[in-house]
Tab-separated table of C-alpha atoms in Angstrom:
chain	number	residue	atom	x	y	z
A	1	MET	CA	0.005	-0.037	-0.180
A	2	ILE	CA	1.185	3.670	-0.833
A	3	THR	CA	1.765	6.179	1.505
A	4	ALA	CA	0.450	9.830	1.366
A	5	ASP	CA	3.515	11.020	1.981
A	6	THR	CA	4.776	8.700	-1.042
A	7	LEU	CA	2.011	9.824	-3.167
A	8	ARG	CA	2.851	13.562	-2.750
A	9	GLU	CA	6.111	12.436	-3.523
A	10	ARG	CA	5.189	10.839	-6.544
A	11	PHE	CA	2.634	13.657	-7.691
A	12	ASP	CA	6.017	16.258	-7.142
A	13	ARG	CA	7.895	14.042	-9.603
A	14	ILE	CA	5.506	13.385	-12.205
A	15	GLN	CA	4.689	17.753	-12.363
A	16	ARG	CA	8.392	18.393	-12.288
A	17	ARG	CA	8.444	15.683	-15.252
A	18	ALA	CA	5.925	16.656	-17.069
A	19	LEU	CA	6.430	20.588	-17.388
A	20	LEU	CA	10.131	20.034	-18.133
A	21	LEU	CA	9.117	18.274	-21.466
A	22	GLY	CA	6.035	20.662	-22.530
A	23	LEU	CA	8.060	22.797	-21.975
A	24	ALA	CA	11.197	21.916	-24.085
A	25	ALA	CA	8.947	20.131	-26.400
A	26	LEU	CA	7.021	23.994	-26.656
A	27	ILE	CA	10.145	25.878	-27.418
A	28	LEU	CA	11.423	23.892	-29.721
A	29	GLY	CA	8.293	24.009	-31.672
A	30	MET	CA	8.299	27.276	-31.239
A	31	LEU	CA	11.020	28.379	-32.693
A	32	ASP	CA	10.773	25.780	-35.347
A	33	GLY	CA	7.323	27.330	-36.184
A	34	ILE	CA	9.735	30.902	-36.751
A	35	ARG	CA	10.847	28.321	-40.399
A	36	ALA	CA	7.408	26.887	-41.259
A	37	PRO	CA	4.800	29.061	-39.620
A	38	GLU	CA	2.218	27.655	-41.680
A	39	GLN	CA	2.994	24.619	-40.373
A	40	PHE	CA	3.317	25.901	-37.011
A	41	PHE	CA	0.077	26.873	-36.721
A	42	ARG	CA	-1.801	23.399	-38.293
A	43	SER	CA	-0.103	21.573	-36.079
A	44	TYR	CA	-0.590	24.137	-32.808
A	45	LEU	CA	-4.336	23.985	-33.805
A	46	LEU	CA	-4.072	19.599	-33.894
A	47	ALA	CA	-2.623	20.258	-30.267
A	48	PHE	CA	-5.087	22.371	-28.945
A	49	VAL	CA	-8.328	21.022	-30.021
A	50	PHE	CA	-6.765	17.361	-28.796
A	51	TRP	CA	-5.897	18.763	-24.923
A	52	LEU	CA	-9.097	20.939	-24.881
A	53	GLY	CA	-11.280	17.630	-24.869
A	54	PHE	CA	-10.359	17.045	-21.903
A	55	PRO	CA	-11.231	19.278	-19.290
A	56	LEU	CA	-15.242	19.408	-21.698
A	57	GLY	CA	-14.772	16.000	-21.756
A	58	CYS	CA	-14.602	15.589	-17.714
A	59	ALA	CA	-17.047	18.617	-17.226
A	60	ALA	CA	-19.569	15.954	-19.249
A	61	PHE	CA	-19.148	12.963	-17.512
A	62	LEU	CA	-18.944	15.253	-14.395
A	63	MET	CA	-22.853	15.986	-14.993
A	64	VAL	CA	-23.555	12.685	-15.783
A	65	HIS	CA	-22.486	11.329	-12.558
A	66	HIS	CA	-24.367	14.303	-11.118
A	67	LEU	CA	-27.677	13.236	-12.719
A	68	THR	CA	-27.083	9.633	-11.302
A	69	GLY	CA	-25.786	9.524	-8.630
A	70	GLY	CA	-24.110	5.907	-9.582
A	71	PHE	CA	-21.526	4.529	-7.237
A	72	TRP	CA	-19.604	4.392	-9.788
A	73	GLY	CA	-18.565	7.914	-10.361
A	74	LEU	CA	-17.059	8.584	-6.305
A	75	PRO	CA	-13.941	7.027	-7.111
A	76	ILE	CA	-13.029	9.164	-10.526
A	77	ARG	CA	-14.908	12.497	-9.050
A	78	ARG	CA	-11.993	14.155	-7.957
A	79	PRO	CA	-9.862	13.725	-10.846
A	80	LEU	CA	-12.603	14.539	-13.134
A	81	GLU	CA	-13.226	18.149	-11.511
A	82	ALA	CA	-9.056	18.457	-11.701
A	83	GLY	CA	-9.221	17.897	-15.091
A	84	THR	CA	-12.175	20.197	-15.812
A	85	ARG	CA	-9.747	22.825	-13.399
A	86	THR	CA	-7.236	22.999	-16.368
A	87	LEU	CA	-9.756	24.692	-18.606
A	88	PRO	CA	-8.020	28.523	-17.634
A	89	LEU	CA	-4.944	26.879	-19.012
A	90	LEU	CA	-6.735	25.944	-22.088
A	91	ALA	CA	-7.839	29.251	-22.054
A	92	VAL	CA	-4.653	30.875	-22.440
A	93	LEU	CA	-3.356	28.639	-24.843
A	94	LEU	CA	-6.066	29.490	-27.443
A	95	PHE	CA	-4.493	32.942	-27.844
A	96	PRO	CA	-1.522	32.185	-29.764
A	97	LEU	CA	-3.884	30.037	-32.560
A	98	LEU	CA	-5.992	33.174	-33.081
A	99	LEU	CA	-3.352	34.735	-34.726
A	100	GLY	CA	-3.569	32.359	-37.759
A	101	LEU	CA	-6.462	31.790	-38.378
A	102	GLY	CA	-5.899	33.566	-41.714
A	103	ARG	CA	-3.248	31.072	-42.413
A	104	LEU	CA	-5.382	27.803	-40.755
A	105	TYR	CA	-9.647	29.327	-42.659
A	106	SER	CA	-9.518	30.664	-46.650
A	107	TRP	CA	-13.348	32.263	-45.275
A	108	THR	CA	-10.952	34.605	-43.520
A	109	HIS	CA	-9.662	36.399	-47.007
A	110	SER	CA	-12.167	38.462	-48.694
A	111	ASP	CA	-10.557	37.731	-52.398
A	112	ILE	CA	-11.355	34.146	-51.748
A	113	VAL	CA	-15.277	34.474	-50.514
A	114	ALA	CA	-15.818	37.254	-53.133
A	115	ALA	CA	-14.988	34.541	-55.576
A	116	ASP	CA	-16.634	31.576	-53.980
A	117	GLU	CA	-20.858	31.576	-54.402
A	118	ALA	CA	-20.968	29.479	-51.407
A	119	LEU	CA	-18.533	31.131	-49.424
A	120	GLN	CA	-20.981	34.402	-49.850
A	121	PHE	CA	-23.364	32.589	-49.125
A	122	LYS	CA	-22.076	31.203	-45.448
A	123	HIS	CA	-20.068	34.633	-44.592
A	124	PRO	CA	-22.300	36.024	-41.945
A	125	TYR	CA	-21.661	32.868	-39.925
A	126	LEU	CA	-18.001	32.611	-41.219
A	127	ASN	CA	-16.874	36.214	-40.618
A	128	VAL	CA	-13.886	36.852	-37.897
A	129	PRO	CA	-15.691	39.029	-35.764
A	130	PHE	CA	-18.420	37.081	-35.081
A	131	PHE	CA	-16.220	33.880	-35.046
A	132	LEU	CA	-14.434	35.699	-31.916
A	133	ILE	CA	-17.627	36.693	-30.626
A	134	ARG	CA	-18.794	33.056	-30.728
A	135	ASN	CA	-15.728	31.321	-28.780
A	136	ALA	CA	-15.517	33.645	-26.044
A	137	ILE	CA	-19.587	32.666	-25.408
A	138	TYR	CA	-17.935	29.016	-25.644
A	139	PHE	CA	-15.620	29.849	-23.081
A	140	LEU	CA	-17.758	32.172	-21.106
A	141	VAL	CA	-20.191	29.213	-20.898
A	142	TRP	CA	-17.672	26.445	-19.838
A	143	PHE	CA	-16.205	28.490	-17.026
A	144	ALA	CA	-19.572	29.263	-15.585
A	145	LEU	CA	-20.202	25.684	-15.574
A	146	ILE	CA	-17.158	24.272	-14.476
A	147	TYR	CA	-17.022	27.257	-11.590
A	148	ARG	CA	-20.020	26.126	-10.451
A	149	LEU	CA	-19.669	22.125	-10.081
A	150	ASN	CA	-16.008	23.071	-8.155
A	151	ARG	CA	-17.622	25.398	-6.074
A	152	TRP	CA	-20.549	23.755	-4.897
A	153	SER	CA	-17.834	19.929	-4.254
A	154	ASP	CA	-15.670	22.279	-2.297
A	155	ASP	CA	-18.735	23.868	-0.151
A	156	GLN	CA	-20.043	20.250	-0.002
A	157	ASP	CA	-16.528	18.947	0.994
A	158	GLN	CA	-16.596	21.677	3.658
A	159	THR	CA	-20.577	22.120	4.983
A	160	GLY	CA	-21.452	18.585	4.542
A	161	ASN	CA	-24.924	20.382	3.184
A	162	PRO	CA	-27.112	17.700	1.808
A	163	LEU	CA	-28.978	19.964	-0.505
A	164	LEU	CA	-25.253	20.959	-2.408
A	165	ALA	CA	-25.973	16.998	-3.998
A	166	ALA	CA	-29.360	18.263	-5.501
A	167	ARG	CA	-27.743	21.747	-6.706
A	168	LEU	CA	-24.509	19.458	-8.655
A	169	GLU	CA	-27.625	17.069	-9.806
A	170	ASN	CA	-30.138	20.326	-10.729
A	171	ILE	CA	-27.737	22.357	-12.376
A	172	SER	CA	-26.115	18.933	-14.367
A	173	GLY	CA	-28.944	18.735	-16.886
A	174	PRO	CA	-29.451	22.236	-18.325
A	175	GLY	CA	-25.300	21.853	-18.205
A	176	LEU	CA	-24.984	19.348	-20.493
A	177	VAL	CA	-27.874	20.815	-22.697
A	178	LEU	CA	-24.856	23.954	-22.756
A	179	TYR	CA	-22.347	21.648	-23.304
A	180	GLY	CA	-23.661	19.792	-26.272
A	181	LEU	CA	-24.609	23.296	-28.189
A	182	THR	CA	-21.230	24.456	-27.215
A	183	VAL	CA	-18.892	22.063	-28.592
A	184	THR	CA	-21.288	21.551	-31.566
A	185	PHE	CA	-20.815	25.215	-32.714
A	186	PHE	CA	-16.859	24.765	-31.567
A	187	SER	CA	-16.263	21.753	-33.669
A	188	ILE	CA	-18.041	23.645	-36.558
A	189	ASP	CA	-15.937	26.410	-36.314
A	190	TRP	CA	-12.264	25.060	-35.759
A	191	ILE	CA	-12.828	22.000	-37.282
A	192	MET	CA	-15.485	21.597	-40.196
A	193	SER	CA	-14.746	25.052	-41.358
A	194	LEU	CA	-11.614	23.637	-42.772
A	195	GLU	CA	-13.375	22.430	-45.537
A	196	PRO	CA	-15.881	25.319	-45.581
A	197	HIS	CA	-18.060	23.511	-48.878
A	198	TRP	CA	-18.347	20.583	-45.940
A	199	PHE	CA	-21.410	19.734	-43.401
A	200	SER	CA	-21.990	16.948	-41.136
A	201	THR	CA	-25.171	17.674	-38.717
A	202	ILE	CA	-24.083	14.154	-36.913
A	203	PHE	CA	-19.849	16.219	-37.130
A	204	GLY	CA	-21.125	17.604	-33.080
A	205	MET	CA	-22.068	14.522	-32.096
A	206	ILE	CA	-19.090	12.574	-33.276
A	207	PHE	CA	-16.909	15.408	-31.524
A	208	MET	CA	-18.391	15.018	-28.327
A	209	VAL	CA	-17.895	11.452	-28.129
A	210	LEU	CA	-14.634	11.094	-28.314
A	211	GLN	CA	-13.971	14.019	-25.648
A	212	VAL	CA	-16.238	12.095	-23.828
A	213	LEU	CA	-14.169	8.469	-24.236
A	214	GLY	CA	-10.742	10.618	-24.144
A	215	ALA	CA	-10.894	11.797	-20.413
A	216	LEU	CA	-12.611	8.930	-19.314
A	217	ALA	CA	-10.291	6.684	-20.044
A	218	LEU	CA	-7.414	9.369	-18.415
A	219	VAL	CA	-9.569	9.723	-15.532
A	220	ILE	CA	-9.721	5.276	-15.324
A	221	LEU	CA	-6.004	5.750	-16.317
A	222	VAL	CA	-5.521	8.021	-12.928
A	223	ALA	CA	-7.777	5.933	-11.038
A	224	GLY	CA	-5.745	2.656	-11.919
A	225	LEU	CA	-2.682	4.400	-10.971
A	226	LEU	CA	-3.817	5.648	-7.213
A	227	SER	CA	-6.177	2.261	-7.039
A	228	GLU	CA	-3.023	1.240	-3.989
A	229	SER	CA	-2.747	4.274	-2.525
A	230	GLU	CA	-5.425	5.413	0.216
A	231	PRO	CA	-7.708	6.516	0.556
A	232	ILE	CA	-8.787	5.580	-3.366
A	233	ALA	CA	-8.054	1.820	-2.700
A	234	GLY	CA	-10.746	1.437	0.231
A	235	ALA	CA	-13.061	2.914	-2.191
A	236	ILE	CA	-12.647	0.896	-5.454
A	237	THR	CA	-12.876	-2.478	-6.793
A	238	PRO	CA	-13.588	-4.603	-9.190
A	239	ASP	CA	-16.811	-4.007	-9.132
A	240	ARG	CA	-16.620	-0.846	-9.578
A	241	PHE	CA	-13.904	-0.990	-12.538
A	242	ASN	CA	-16.521	-3.167	-14.385
A	243	ASP	CA	-18.851	-0.378	-14.368
A	244	LEU	CA	-16.352	2.171	-15.398
A	245	GLY	CA	-15.309	-0.581	-17.891
A	246	ASN	CA	-18.514	-0.639	-19.823
A	247	PHE	CA	-19.117	2.883	-20.338
A	248	VAL	CA	-15.718	2.733	-22.559
A	249	LEU	CA	-17.851	0.097	-24.418
A	250	THR	CA	-20.523	2.237	-24.359
A	251	PHE	CA	-18.785	4.973	-25.943
A	252	VAL	CA	-16.665	3.056	-28.010
A	253	MET	CA	-20.088	1.634	-29.580
A	254	LEU	CA	-21.321	5.149	-29.936
A	255	TRP	CA	-18.391	6.435	-31.800
A	256	ALA	CA	-18.806	3.678	-34.131
A	257	TYR	CA	-22.265	4.120	-34.985
A	258	LEU	CA	-21.882	8.081	-35.526
A	259	SER	CA	-19.297	7.605	-37.020
A	260	PHE	CA	-20.563	4.804	-39.794
A	261	SER	CA	-24.315	6.677	-39.888
A	262	GLN	CA	-22.533	10.058	-40.723
A	263	PHE	CA	-20.295	8.312	-43.146
A	264	LEU	CA	-23.460	6.144	-44.950
A	265	ILE	CA	-25.647	9.113	-45.304
A	266	ILE	CA	-23.036	11.234	-46.928
A	267	TRP	CA	-21.874	8.312	-49.234
A	268	THR	CA	-25.822	7.100	-50.282
A	269	GLY	CA	-27.152	11.355	-51.031
A	270	ASN	CA	-23.895	11.653	-53.438
A	271	LEU	CA	-23.517	15.260	-52.695
A	272	THR	CA	-20.988	16.645	-54.321
A	273	ASN	CA	-20.015	19.081	-51.615
A	274	GLU	CA	-20.092	16.641	-49.020
A	275	ILE	CA	-18.705	13.386	-50.420
A	276	PRO	CA	-14.915	14.694	-51.169
A	277	TRP	CA	-14.000	15.437	-46.995
A	278	TYR	CA	-14.701	11.521	-47.067
A	279	VAL	CA	-13.138	11.142	-50.934
A	280	THR	CA	-9.519	12.519	-49.529
A	281	ARG	CA	-9.422	10.814	-45.723
A	282	ALA	CA	-10.537	7.269	-47.874
A	283	ALA	CA	-7.913	7.227	-50.727
A	284	GLY	CA	-4.040	6.244	-50.493
A	285	GLY	CA	-2.643	6.403	-47.377
A	286	TRP	CA	-5.504	8.429	-45.413
A	287	ALA	CA	-7.425	5.081	-46.016
A	288	VAL	CA	-4.877	2.874	-44.462
A	289	VAL	CA	-4.915	5.563	-41.350
A	290	ALA	CA	-8.821	4.899	-41.713
A	291	VAL	CA	-8.803	1.745	-41.252
A	292	SER	CA	-6.663	1.533	-38.495
A	293	LEU	CA	-9.089	3.841	-36.204
A	294	ILE	CA	-11.871	1.178	-37.166
A	295	VAL	CA	-9.980	-1.451	-35.956
A	296	LEU	CA	-8.402	0.178	-32.833
A	297	SER	CA	-10.825	2.570	-31.793
A	298	PHE	CA	-13.751	0.299	-32.584
A	299	ALA	CA	-13.154	-3.471	-33.087
A	300	ILE	CA	-10.222	-4.731	-30.774
A	301	PRO	CA	-12.055	-2.494	-27.634
A	302	PHE	CA	-14.991	-4.132	-28.751
A	303	TYR	CA	-14.212	-7.275	-28.569
A	304	LEU	CA	-11.681	-6.643	-25.142
A	305	LEU	CA	-14.700	-4.663	-23.577
A	306	LEU	CA	-16.898	-7.340	-23.983
A	307	MET	CA	-14.704	-9.673	-21.480
A	308	ARG	CA	-15.398	-9.018	-17.919
A	309	GLY	CA	-12.457	-10.227	-16.274
A	310	ILE	CA	-10.617	-7.523	-18.698
A	311	LYS	CA	-12.242	-4.738	-17.333
A	312	ARG	CA	-12.111	-5.872	-13.377
A	313	ARG	CA	-9.011	-6.158	-14.208
A	314	VAL	CA	-7.195	-2.584	-12.972
A	315	ARG	CA	-3.903	-2.703	-15.231
A	316	ILE	CA	-5.113	-4.179	-17.781
A	317	LEU	CA	-8.286	-1.446	-18.286
A	318	SER	CA	-5.327	0.975	-17.202
A	319	ILE	CA	-3.522	-0.143	-20.462
A	320	LEU	CA	-6.573	-0.569	-22.826
A	321	CYS	CA	-7.436	3.221	-21.746
A	322	GLY	CA	-3.808	4.306	-22.766
A	323	ALA	CA	-3.796	3.214	-25.487
A	324	LEU	CA	-7.279	4.722	-26.833
A	325	LEU	CA	-5.912	7.595	-25.201
A	326	VAL	CA	-2.921	7.748	-28.000
A	327	ILE	CA	-6.315	6.466	-30.636
A	328	ASN	CA	-8.079	9.567	-29.602
A	329	PHE	CA	-5.204	11.281	-30.674
A	330	ALA	CA	-5.093	9.785	-34.578
A	331	ASP	CA	-8.713	10.264	-34.768
A	332	VAL	CA	-8.411	14.169	-34.559
A	333	TYR	CA	-5.337	13.617	-36.350
A	334	TRP	CA	-7.008	11.889	-39.583
A	335	MET	CA	-9.959	14.622	-38.977
A	336	VAL	CA	-7.604	17.803	-39.456
A	337	ALA	CA	-4.314	17.066	-41.590
A	338	PRO	CA	-5.789	16.056	-44.533
A	339	ALA	CA	-7.452	19.666	-44.474
A	340	PHE	CA	-4.413	20.497	-45.978
A	341	GLU	CA	-2.546	17.134	-46.778
A	342	LYS	CA	-4.630	15.993	-49.373
A	343	ALA	CA	-2.280	13.107	-50.875
A	344	GLY	CA	-1.490	11.404	-48.023
A	345	PRO	CA	-0.543	11.829	-44.115
A	346	ARG	CA	3.019	13.351	-43.984
A	347	LEU	CA	4.019	13.415	-39.695
A	348	TYR	CA	6.366	16.745	-39.063
A	349	LEU	CA	8.352	17.372	-36.518
A	350	LEU	CA	5.656	20.043	-35.305
A	351	ASP	CA	2.993	17.890	-35.403
A	352	VAL	CA	5.046	15.950	-32.351
A	353	LEU	CA	6.288	18.708	-30.625
A	354	LEU	CA	3.174	20.946	-29.524
A	355	PRO	CA	1.019	17.965	-28.821
A	356	ILE	CA	4.014	16.836	-26.887
A	357	GLY	CA	4.141	20.763	-26.197
A	358	ILE	CA	0.899	21.626	-24.592
A	359	GLY	CA	0.434	17.945	-22.929
A	360	GLY	CA	3.458	18.515	-20.616
A	361	ILE	CA	2.202	21.721	-19.526
A	362	TRP	CA	-1.209	19.887	-19.604
A	363	VAL	CA	-0.146	17.490	-17.624
A	364	ALA	CA	1.803	19.364	-15.007
A	365	ALA	CA	-1.150	21.587	-14.234
A	366	TYR	CA	-3.187	18.635	-13.863
A	367	VAL	CA	-1.420	16.878	-11.068
A	368	ARG	CA	-1.493	20.121	-9.750
A	369	GLN	CA	-5.351	19.995	-9.516
A	370	LEU	CA	-5.306	17.106	-8.102
A	371	LYS	CA	-3.300	17.303	-5.124
A	372	SER	CA	-4.879	20.365	-4.541
A	373	ARG	CA	-8.765	18.780	-3.094
A	374	PRO	CA	-9.000	15.531	-1.142
A	375	LEU	CA	-8.618	12.280	-3.535
A	376	LEU	CA	-12.301	11.166	-2.243
A	377	PRO	CA	-15.704	13.559	-1.628
A	378	LEU	CA	-16.321	14.789	1.579
A	379	HIS	CA	-19.860	14.251	3.272
A	380	ASP	CA	-21.510	13.497	0.790
A	381	PRO	CA	-24.172	11.160	1.559
A	382	ARG	CA	-23.921	9.035	-1.742
A	383	PHE	CA	-20.249	8.308	-0.906
A	384	GLU	CA	-21.460	7.279	2.946
A	385	GLY	CA	-23.953	4.517	0.956
A	386	ALA	CA	-21.465	2.945	-1.144
A	387	LEU	CA	-18.515	2.269	1.982
A	388	GLU	CA	-20.839	0.653	3.645
A	389	ARG	CA	-22.438	-1.719	0.928
A	390	GLY	CA	-18.680	-2.223	0.245
A	391	HIS	CA	-18.710	-2.486	-3.537
């Protein structure tokens, strides 16, 4: 059993190493970006969109827990809350990306818009001032939700007021609706509009599922690392890991269903504005990536997560979740990169440096938030019931 002092030392070590690695990679990426500014902003967009998914996905799954009140959420509630509190860091990291809008999006250029009838039609929505206003609204909504979720959770720790559980439940329903709306429009603004002639009504849902699946895989991985430490060791059991594994299986199937539905609707519709998005991503080297995603994002996880023994074994489930995080990044890469590399995937140094740079800083911030609160909720009546049941 790992003691509290040993755990804190481990946290401190991970935080230092992640921060140093992140800063070093980010500095190297910025230096390389001077040589290739176009690729810098493309790679920065990829990294930012991927890492932003964790605080937002954590917020969404945290609200699902507050709505259902299931015992499965208690061991991962603190890791989820810690993830949500990293959003201010991502808000700061957004500003460099705003400087590169003209290098990323064709609709920011008036001459291109003037020569394209479709872009003229979309111009009332796709223009820089309205784009900035929308993104300010997204972050304000996310900040408000995350502030309330964490504030009332802290108050519950300090006061034990039973009414706070009801408040958390009441805000989570509308909060999930706001999450769905804002993330849908965010995905349209930042990813779909890279190819502004293409559109899909399912794309926002796929993006949300990717965020929640990534956040769930992250917190299961963290819970697995903490499973030998007090007080987590006394609160998390194989039954709870089995429940969390079932959630992963659910979102894996949901990702596959939505992705196939989008492909089927667009392909059978045979519309010239929609099919090119898939033609690019299903040809040449991108076809290899697409098939790999089908196998690694769905087929293998689906098969493994059907086995109860795997979901109940902490180490194996943690390894699987770690692999899903890597695959999640590959999925975001497959969405973003073909907008610029039509012929096939070309992995640039910046595609590695910037995700590692932002990721290292994010992990350091996440660990800092994780160790700033008790690892289990205090004075939550649902938690007391879970201990009494012992499962």
